[in-house]
PDB file of C-alpha atoms in Angstrom:
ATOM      1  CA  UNK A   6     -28.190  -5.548 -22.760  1.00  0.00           C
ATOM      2  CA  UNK A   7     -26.754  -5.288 -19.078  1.00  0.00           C
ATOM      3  CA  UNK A   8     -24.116  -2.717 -18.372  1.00  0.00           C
ATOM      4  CA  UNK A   9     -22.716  -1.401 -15.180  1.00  0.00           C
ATOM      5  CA  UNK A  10     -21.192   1.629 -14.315  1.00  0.00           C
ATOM      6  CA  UNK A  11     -18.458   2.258 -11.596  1.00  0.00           C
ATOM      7  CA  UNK A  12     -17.280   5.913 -10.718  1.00  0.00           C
ATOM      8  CA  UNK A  13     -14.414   7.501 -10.326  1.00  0.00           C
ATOM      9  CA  UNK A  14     -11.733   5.598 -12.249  1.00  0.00           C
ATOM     10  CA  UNK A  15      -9.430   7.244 -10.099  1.00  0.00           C
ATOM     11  CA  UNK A  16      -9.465   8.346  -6.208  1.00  0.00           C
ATOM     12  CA  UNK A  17      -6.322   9.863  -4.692  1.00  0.00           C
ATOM     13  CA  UNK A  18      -7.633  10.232  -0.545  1.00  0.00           C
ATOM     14  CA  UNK A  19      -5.743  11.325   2.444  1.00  0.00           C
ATOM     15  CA  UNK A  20      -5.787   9.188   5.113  1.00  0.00           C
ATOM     16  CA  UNK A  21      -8.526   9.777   7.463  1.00  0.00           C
ATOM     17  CA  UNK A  22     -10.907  11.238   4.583  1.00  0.00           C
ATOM     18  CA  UNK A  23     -14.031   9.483   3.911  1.00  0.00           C
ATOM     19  CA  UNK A  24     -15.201   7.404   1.037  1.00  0.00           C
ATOM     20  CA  UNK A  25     -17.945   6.547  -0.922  1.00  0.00           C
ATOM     21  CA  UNK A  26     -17.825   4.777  -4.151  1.00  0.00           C
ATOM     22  CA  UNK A  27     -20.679   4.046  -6.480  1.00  0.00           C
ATOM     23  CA  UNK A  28     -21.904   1.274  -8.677  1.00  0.00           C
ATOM     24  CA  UNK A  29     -24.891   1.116 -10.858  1.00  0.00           C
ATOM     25  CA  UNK A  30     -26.599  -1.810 -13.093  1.00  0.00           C
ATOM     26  CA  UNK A  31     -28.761  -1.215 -15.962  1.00  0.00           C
ATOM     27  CA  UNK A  32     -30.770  -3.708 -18.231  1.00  0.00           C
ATOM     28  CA  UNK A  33     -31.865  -6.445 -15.566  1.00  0.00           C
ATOM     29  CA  UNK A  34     -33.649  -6.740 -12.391  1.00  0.00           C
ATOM     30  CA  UNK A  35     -32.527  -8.351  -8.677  1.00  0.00           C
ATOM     31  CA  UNK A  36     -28.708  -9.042  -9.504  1.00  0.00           C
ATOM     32  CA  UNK A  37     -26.197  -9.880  -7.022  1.00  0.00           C
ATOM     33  CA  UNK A  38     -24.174  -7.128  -6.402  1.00  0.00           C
ATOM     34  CA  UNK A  39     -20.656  -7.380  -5.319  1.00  0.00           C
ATOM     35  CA  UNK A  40     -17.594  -5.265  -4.072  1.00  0.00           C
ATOM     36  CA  UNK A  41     -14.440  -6.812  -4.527  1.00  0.00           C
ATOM     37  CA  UNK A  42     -10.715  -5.461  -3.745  1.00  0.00           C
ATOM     38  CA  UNK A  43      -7.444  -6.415  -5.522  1.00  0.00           C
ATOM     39  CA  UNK A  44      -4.381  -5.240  -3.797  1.00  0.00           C
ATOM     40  CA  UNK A  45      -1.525  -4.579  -6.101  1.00  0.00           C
ATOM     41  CA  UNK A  46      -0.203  -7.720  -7.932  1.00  0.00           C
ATOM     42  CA  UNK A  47      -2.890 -10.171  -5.960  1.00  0.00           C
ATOM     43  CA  UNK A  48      -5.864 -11.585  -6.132  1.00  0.00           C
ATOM     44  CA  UNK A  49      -9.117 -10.390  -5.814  1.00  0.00           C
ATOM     45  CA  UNK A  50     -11.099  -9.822  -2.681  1.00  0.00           C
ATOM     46  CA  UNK A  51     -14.504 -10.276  -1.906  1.00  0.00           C
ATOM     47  CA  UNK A  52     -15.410  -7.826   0.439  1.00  0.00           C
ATOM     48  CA  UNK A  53     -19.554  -7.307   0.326  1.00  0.00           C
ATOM     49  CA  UNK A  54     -22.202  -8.951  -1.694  1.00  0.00           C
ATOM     50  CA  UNK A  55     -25.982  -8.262  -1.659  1.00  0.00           C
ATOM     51  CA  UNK A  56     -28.308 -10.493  -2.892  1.00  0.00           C
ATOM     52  CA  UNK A  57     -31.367  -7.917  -2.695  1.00  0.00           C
ATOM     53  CA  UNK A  58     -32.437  -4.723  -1.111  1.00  0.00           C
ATOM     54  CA  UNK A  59     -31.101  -3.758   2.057  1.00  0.00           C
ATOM     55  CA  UNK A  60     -29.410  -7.297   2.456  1.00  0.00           C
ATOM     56  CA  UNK A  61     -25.475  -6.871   2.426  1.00  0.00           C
ATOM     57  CA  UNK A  62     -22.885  -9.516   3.749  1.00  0.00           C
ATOM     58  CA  UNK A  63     -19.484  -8.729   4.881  1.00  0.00           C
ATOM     59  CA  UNK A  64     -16.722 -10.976   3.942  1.00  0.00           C
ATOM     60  CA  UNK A  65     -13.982  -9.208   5.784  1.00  0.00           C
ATOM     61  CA  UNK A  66     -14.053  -7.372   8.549  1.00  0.00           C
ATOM     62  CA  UNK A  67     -12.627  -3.990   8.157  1.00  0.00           C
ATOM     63  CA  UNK A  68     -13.504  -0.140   8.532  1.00  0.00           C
ATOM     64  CA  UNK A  69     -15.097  -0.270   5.276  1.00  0.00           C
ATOM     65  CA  UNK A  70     -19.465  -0.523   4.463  1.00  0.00           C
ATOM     66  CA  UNK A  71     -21.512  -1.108   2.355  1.00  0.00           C
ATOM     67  CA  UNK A  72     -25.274  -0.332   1.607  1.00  0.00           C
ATOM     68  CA  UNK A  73     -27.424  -1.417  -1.282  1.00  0.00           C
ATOM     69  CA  UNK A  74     -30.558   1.740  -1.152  1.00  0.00           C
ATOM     70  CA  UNK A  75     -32.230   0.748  -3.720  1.00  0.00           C
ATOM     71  CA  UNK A  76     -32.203  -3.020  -6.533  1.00  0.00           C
ATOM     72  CA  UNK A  77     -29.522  -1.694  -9.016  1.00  0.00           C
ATOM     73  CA  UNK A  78     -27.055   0.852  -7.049  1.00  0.00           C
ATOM     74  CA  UNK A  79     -24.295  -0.253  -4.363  1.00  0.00           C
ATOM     75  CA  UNK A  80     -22.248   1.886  -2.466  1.00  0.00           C
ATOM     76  CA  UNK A  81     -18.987   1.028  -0.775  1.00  0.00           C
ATOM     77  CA  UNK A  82     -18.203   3.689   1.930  1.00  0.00           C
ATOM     78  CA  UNK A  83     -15.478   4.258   4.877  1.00  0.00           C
ATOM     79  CA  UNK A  84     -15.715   7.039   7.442  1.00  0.00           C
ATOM     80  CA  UNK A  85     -12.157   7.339   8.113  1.00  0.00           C
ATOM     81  CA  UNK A  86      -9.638   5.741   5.359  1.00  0.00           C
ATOM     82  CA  UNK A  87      -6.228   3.842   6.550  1.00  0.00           C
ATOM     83  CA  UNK A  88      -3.352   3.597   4.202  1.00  0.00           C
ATOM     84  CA  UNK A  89      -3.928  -0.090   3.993  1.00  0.00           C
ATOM     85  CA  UNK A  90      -6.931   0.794   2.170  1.00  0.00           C
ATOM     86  CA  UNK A  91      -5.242   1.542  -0.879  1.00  0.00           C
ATOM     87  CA  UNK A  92      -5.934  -0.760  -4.081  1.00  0.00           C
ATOM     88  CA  UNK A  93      -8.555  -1.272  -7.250  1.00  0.00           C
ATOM     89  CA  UNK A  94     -11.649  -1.798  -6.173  1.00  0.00           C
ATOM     90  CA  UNK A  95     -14.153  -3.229  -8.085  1.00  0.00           C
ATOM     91  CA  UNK A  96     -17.981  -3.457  -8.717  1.00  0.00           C
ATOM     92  CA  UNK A  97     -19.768  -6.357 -10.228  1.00  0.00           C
ATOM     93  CA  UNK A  98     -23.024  -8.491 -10.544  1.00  0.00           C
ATOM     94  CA  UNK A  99     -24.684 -11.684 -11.485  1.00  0.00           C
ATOM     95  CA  UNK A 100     -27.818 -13.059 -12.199  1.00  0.00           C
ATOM     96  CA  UNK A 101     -27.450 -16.272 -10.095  1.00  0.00           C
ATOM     97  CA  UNK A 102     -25.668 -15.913  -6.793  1.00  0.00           C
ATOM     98  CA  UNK A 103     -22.380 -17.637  -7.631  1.00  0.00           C
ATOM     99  CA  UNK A 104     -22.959 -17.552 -11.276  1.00  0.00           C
ATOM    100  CA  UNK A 105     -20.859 -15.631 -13.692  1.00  0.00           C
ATOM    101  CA  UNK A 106     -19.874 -12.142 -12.549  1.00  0.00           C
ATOM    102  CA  UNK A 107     -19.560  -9.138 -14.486  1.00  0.00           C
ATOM    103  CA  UNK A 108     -17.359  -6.404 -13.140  1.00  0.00           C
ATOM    104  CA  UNK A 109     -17.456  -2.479 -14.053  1.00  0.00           C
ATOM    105  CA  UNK A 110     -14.167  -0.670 -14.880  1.00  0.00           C
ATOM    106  CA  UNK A 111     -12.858  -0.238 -11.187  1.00  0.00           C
ATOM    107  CA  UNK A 112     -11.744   2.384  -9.134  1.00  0.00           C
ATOM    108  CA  UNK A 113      -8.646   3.187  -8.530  1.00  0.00           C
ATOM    109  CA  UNK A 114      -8.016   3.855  -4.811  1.00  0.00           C
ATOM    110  CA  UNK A 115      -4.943   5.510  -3.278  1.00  0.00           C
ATOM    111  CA  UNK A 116      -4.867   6.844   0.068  1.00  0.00           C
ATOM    112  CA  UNK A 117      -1.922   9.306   1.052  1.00  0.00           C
TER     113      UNK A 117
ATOM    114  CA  UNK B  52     -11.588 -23.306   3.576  1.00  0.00           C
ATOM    115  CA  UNK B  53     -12.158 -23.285  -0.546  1.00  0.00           C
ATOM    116  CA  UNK B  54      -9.443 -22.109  -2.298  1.00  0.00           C
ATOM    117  CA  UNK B  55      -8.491 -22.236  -6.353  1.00  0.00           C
ATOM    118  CA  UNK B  56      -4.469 -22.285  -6.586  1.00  0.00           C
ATOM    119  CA  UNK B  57      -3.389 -21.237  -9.981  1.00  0.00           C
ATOM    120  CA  UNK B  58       0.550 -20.571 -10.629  1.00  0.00           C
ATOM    121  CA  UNK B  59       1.087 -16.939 -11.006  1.00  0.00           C
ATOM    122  CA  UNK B  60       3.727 -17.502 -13.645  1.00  0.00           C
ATOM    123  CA  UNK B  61       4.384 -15.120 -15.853  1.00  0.00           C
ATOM    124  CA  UNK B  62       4.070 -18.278 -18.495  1.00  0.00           C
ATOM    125  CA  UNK B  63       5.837 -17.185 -21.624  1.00  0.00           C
ATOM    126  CA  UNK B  64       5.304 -18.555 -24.916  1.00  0.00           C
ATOM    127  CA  UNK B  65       6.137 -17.629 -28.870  1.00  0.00           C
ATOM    128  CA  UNK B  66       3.380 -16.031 -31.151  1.00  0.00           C
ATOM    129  CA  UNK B  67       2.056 -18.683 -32.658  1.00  0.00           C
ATOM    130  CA  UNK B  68       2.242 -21.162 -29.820  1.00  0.00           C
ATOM    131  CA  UNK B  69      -0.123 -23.014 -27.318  1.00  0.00           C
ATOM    132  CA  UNK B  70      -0.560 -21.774 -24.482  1.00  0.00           C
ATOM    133  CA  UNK B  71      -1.637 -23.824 -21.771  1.00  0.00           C
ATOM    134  CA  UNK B  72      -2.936 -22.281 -18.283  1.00  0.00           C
ATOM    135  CA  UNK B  73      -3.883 -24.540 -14.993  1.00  0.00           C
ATOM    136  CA  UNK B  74      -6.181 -24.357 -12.340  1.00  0.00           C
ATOM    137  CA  UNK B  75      -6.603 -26.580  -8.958  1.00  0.00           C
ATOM    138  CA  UNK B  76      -9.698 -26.021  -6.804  1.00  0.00           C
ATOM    139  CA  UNK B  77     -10.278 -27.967  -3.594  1.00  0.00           C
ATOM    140  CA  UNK B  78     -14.123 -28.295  -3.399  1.00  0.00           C
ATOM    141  CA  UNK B  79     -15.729 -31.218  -4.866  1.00  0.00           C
ATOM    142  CA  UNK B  80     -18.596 -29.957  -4.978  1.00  0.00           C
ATOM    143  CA  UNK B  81     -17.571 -27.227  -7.307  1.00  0.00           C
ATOM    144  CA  UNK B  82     -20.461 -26.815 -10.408  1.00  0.00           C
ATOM    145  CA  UNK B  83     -19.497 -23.881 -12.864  1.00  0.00           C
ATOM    146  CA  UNK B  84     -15.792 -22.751 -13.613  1.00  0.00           C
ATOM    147  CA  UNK B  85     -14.998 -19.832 -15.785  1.00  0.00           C
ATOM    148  CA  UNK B  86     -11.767 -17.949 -17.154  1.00  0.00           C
ATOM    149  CA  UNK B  87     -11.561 -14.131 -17.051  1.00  0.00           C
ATOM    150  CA  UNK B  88      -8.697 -11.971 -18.532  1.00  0.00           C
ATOM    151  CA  UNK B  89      -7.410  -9.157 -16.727  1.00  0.00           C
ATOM    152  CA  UNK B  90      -5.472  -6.599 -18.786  1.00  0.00           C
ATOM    153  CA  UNK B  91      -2.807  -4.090 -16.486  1.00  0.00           C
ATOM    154  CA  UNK B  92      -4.886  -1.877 -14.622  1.00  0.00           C
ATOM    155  CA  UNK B  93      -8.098  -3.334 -16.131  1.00  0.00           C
ATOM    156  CA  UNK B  94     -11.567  -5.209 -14.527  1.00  0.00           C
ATOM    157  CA  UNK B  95     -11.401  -8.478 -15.172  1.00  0.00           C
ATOM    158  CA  UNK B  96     -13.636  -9.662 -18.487  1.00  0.00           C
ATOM    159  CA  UNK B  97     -15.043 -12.981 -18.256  1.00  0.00           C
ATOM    160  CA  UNK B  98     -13.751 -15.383 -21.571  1.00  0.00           C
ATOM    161  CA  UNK B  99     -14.710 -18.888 -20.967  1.00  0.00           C
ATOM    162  CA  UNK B 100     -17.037 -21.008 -18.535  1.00  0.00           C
ATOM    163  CA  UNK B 101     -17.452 -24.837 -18.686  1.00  0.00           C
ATOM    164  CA  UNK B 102     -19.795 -26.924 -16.424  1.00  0.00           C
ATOM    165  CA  UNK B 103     -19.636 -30.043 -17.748  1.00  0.00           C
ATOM    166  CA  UNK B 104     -16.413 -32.488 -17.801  1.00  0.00           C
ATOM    167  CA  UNK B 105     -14.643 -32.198 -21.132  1.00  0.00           C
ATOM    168  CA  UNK B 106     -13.355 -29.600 -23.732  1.00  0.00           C
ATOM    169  CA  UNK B 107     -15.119 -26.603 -24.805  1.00  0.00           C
ATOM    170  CA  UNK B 108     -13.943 -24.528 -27.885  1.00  0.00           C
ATOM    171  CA  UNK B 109     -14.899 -20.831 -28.594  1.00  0.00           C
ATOM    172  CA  UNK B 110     -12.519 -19.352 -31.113  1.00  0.00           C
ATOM    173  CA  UNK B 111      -8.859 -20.036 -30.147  1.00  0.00           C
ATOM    174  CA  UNK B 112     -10.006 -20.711 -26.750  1.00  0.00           C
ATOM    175  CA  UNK B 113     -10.849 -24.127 -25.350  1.00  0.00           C
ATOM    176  CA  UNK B 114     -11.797 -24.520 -21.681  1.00  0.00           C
ATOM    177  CA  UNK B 115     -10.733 -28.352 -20.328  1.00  0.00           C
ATOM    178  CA  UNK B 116     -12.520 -29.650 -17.251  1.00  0.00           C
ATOM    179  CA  UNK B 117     -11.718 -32.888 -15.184  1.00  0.00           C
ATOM    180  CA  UNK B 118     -14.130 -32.924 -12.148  1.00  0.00           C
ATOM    181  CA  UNK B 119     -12.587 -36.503 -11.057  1.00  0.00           C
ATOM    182  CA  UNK B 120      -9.219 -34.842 -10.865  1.00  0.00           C
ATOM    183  CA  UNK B 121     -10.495 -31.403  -9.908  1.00  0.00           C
ATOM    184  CA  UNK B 122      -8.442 -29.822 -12.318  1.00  0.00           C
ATOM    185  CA  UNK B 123      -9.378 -26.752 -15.216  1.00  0.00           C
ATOM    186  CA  UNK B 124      -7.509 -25.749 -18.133  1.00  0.00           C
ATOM    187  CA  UNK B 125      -7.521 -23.277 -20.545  1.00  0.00           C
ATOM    188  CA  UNK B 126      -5.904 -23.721 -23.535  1.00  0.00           C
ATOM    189  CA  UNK B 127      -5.262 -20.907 -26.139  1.00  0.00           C
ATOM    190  CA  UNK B 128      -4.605 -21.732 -29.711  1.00  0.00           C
ATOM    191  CA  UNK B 129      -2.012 -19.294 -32.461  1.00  0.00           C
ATOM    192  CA  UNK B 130      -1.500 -16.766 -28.754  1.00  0.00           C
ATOM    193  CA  UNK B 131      -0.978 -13.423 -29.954  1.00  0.00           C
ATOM    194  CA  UNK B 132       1.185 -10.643 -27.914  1.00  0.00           C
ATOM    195  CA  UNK B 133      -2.548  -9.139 -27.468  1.00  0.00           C
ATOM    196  CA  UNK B 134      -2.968 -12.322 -25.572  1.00  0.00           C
ATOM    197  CA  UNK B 135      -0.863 -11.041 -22.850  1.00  0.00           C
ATOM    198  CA  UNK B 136      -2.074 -10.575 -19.351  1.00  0.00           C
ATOM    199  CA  UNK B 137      -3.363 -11.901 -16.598  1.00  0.00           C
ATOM    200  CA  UNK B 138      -5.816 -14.739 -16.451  1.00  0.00           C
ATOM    201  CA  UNK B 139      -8.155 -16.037 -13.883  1.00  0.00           C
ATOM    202  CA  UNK B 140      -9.937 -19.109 -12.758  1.00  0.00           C
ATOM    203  CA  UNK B 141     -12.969 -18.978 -10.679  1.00  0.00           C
ATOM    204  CA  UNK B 142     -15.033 -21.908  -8.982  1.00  0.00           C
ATOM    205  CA  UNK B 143     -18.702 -22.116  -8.272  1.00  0.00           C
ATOM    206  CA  UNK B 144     -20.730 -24.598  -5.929  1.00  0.00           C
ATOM    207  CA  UNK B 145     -23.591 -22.558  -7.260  1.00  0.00           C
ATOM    208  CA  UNK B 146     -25.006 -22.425  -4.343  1.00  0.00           C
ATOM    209  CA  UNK B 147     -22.068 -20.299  -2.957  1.00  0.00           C
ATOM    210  CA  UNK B 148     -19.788 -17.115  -3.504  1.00  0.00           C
ATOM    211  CA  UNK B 149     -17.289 -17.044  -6.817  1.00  0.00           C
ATOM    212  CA  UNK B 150     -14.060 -18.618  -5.728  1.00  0.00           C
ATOM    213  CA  UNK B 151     -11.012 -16.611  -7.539  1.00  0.00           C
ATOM    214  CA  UNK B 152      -7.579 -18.007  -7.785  1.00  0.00           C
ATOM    215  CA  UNK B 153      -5.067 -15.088  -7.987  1.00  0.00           C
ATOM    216  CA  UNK B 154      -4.297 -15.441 -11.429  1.00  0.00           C
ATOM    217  CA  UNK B 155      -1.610 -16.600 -14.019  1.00  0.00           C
ATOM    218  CA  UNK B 156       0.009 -13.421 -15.980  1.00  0.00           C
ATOM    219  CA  UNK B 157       0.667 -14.841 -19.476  1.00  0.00           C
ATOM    220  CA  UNK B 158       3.368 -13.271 -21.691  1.00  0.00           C
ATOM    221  CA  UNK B 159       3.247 -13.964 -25.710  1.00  0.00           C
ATOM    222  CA  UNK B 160       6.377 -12.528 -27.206  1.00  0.00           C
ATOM    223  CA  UNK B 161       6.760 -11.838 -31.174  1.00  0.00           C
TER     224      UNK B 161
END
């Protein structure tokens, strides 16, 4: 069966720190990868997807990244973090672009 | 621009009760529509999808889908206070990015 893994639960990062948060898939091949944000009490976010290798699309332009090195693991990254950048973030993936998602446990971003 | 526009509630209903969440989305092209549940300061977890107009039961949930009207339901039958949080609708043109709505927090009370 597919799982996927998110890491840390739980981030506390003063501002101007950098960031890099991890998400792996295991159990299938090729899925759409996808970082999503969801600011306190709204909705979520779509930030970055990836449909393969190398291939990332930005939603929102902002000071965050995002790379995809190799079929299963996405990073989101920032060089320099800004209060605003505070929320849960959250990995997931699909089979079909557009299909059914299936998000890991989140992170838990707070920047002081 | 798509959008799905849910009513953030909080909807509160008895244990024991029907409990009846809507979703609007504004692309008629829309294919595949699902339901996640969001527990407080949990990922969402994906419950229900539907692609075809009509009702679809799975357990004490049944997904309702009117593509003339562009209109999704989810209905959930003898709610439970472990029933309680918030609930999602997202829209599909398949072809395109998840839509989200931003949710409708659902509170059973004993």
């Amino acid at each position: 069966s597919q799982t996927i893994h998110q890491w840390p639960a739980t981030l506390v990062q003063p501002v101007g720190s950098p960031l890099s948060l991890e998400c792996t898939v295991e159990g299938t091949s090729n899925p759409n990868l996808y970082w999503y944000r969801q600011a306190a009490g709204r909705g979520l976010q779509l930030l970055f997807y990836s449909v393969g290798i190398g291939q990332i699309s930005s939603e929102v332009p902002q000071n965050l990244s995002a790379s995809r090195p190799q079929d299963r693991q996405f990073i989101l990254s920032s060089k320099k973090l800004l209060l605003s950048d505070s929320g849960f973030y959250l990995c997931a993936w699909s089979v079909f672009f557009g299909g059914e998602a299936f998000f890991g446990q989140g992170t838990r971003l707070t920047v002081v | 621009q798509k959008e799905v526009e849910q009513n953030s509630g909080p909807l509160s209903v008895p244990e024991g009760a029907i409990a009846s969440l809507n979703c609007t989305y504004s692309d008629r092209g829309s294919q595949s529509f699902f339901w996640y549940r969001q527990y407080s300061g949990k990922s969402p977890e994906l419950i229900m999808f539907i692609y075809s107009n009509g009702d679809k039961e799975d357990g004490r949930f049944t997904a309702q889908l009117n593509k003339a009207s562009q209109y999704v339901s989810l209905l959930i039958r003898d709610s439970q206070p472990s029933d309680s949080a918030t609930y999602l609708c997202a829209v599909s043109s398949n072809t395109d990015k998840l839509i989200f709505g931003t949710g409708t927090r659902l509170q059973v009370f004993p």
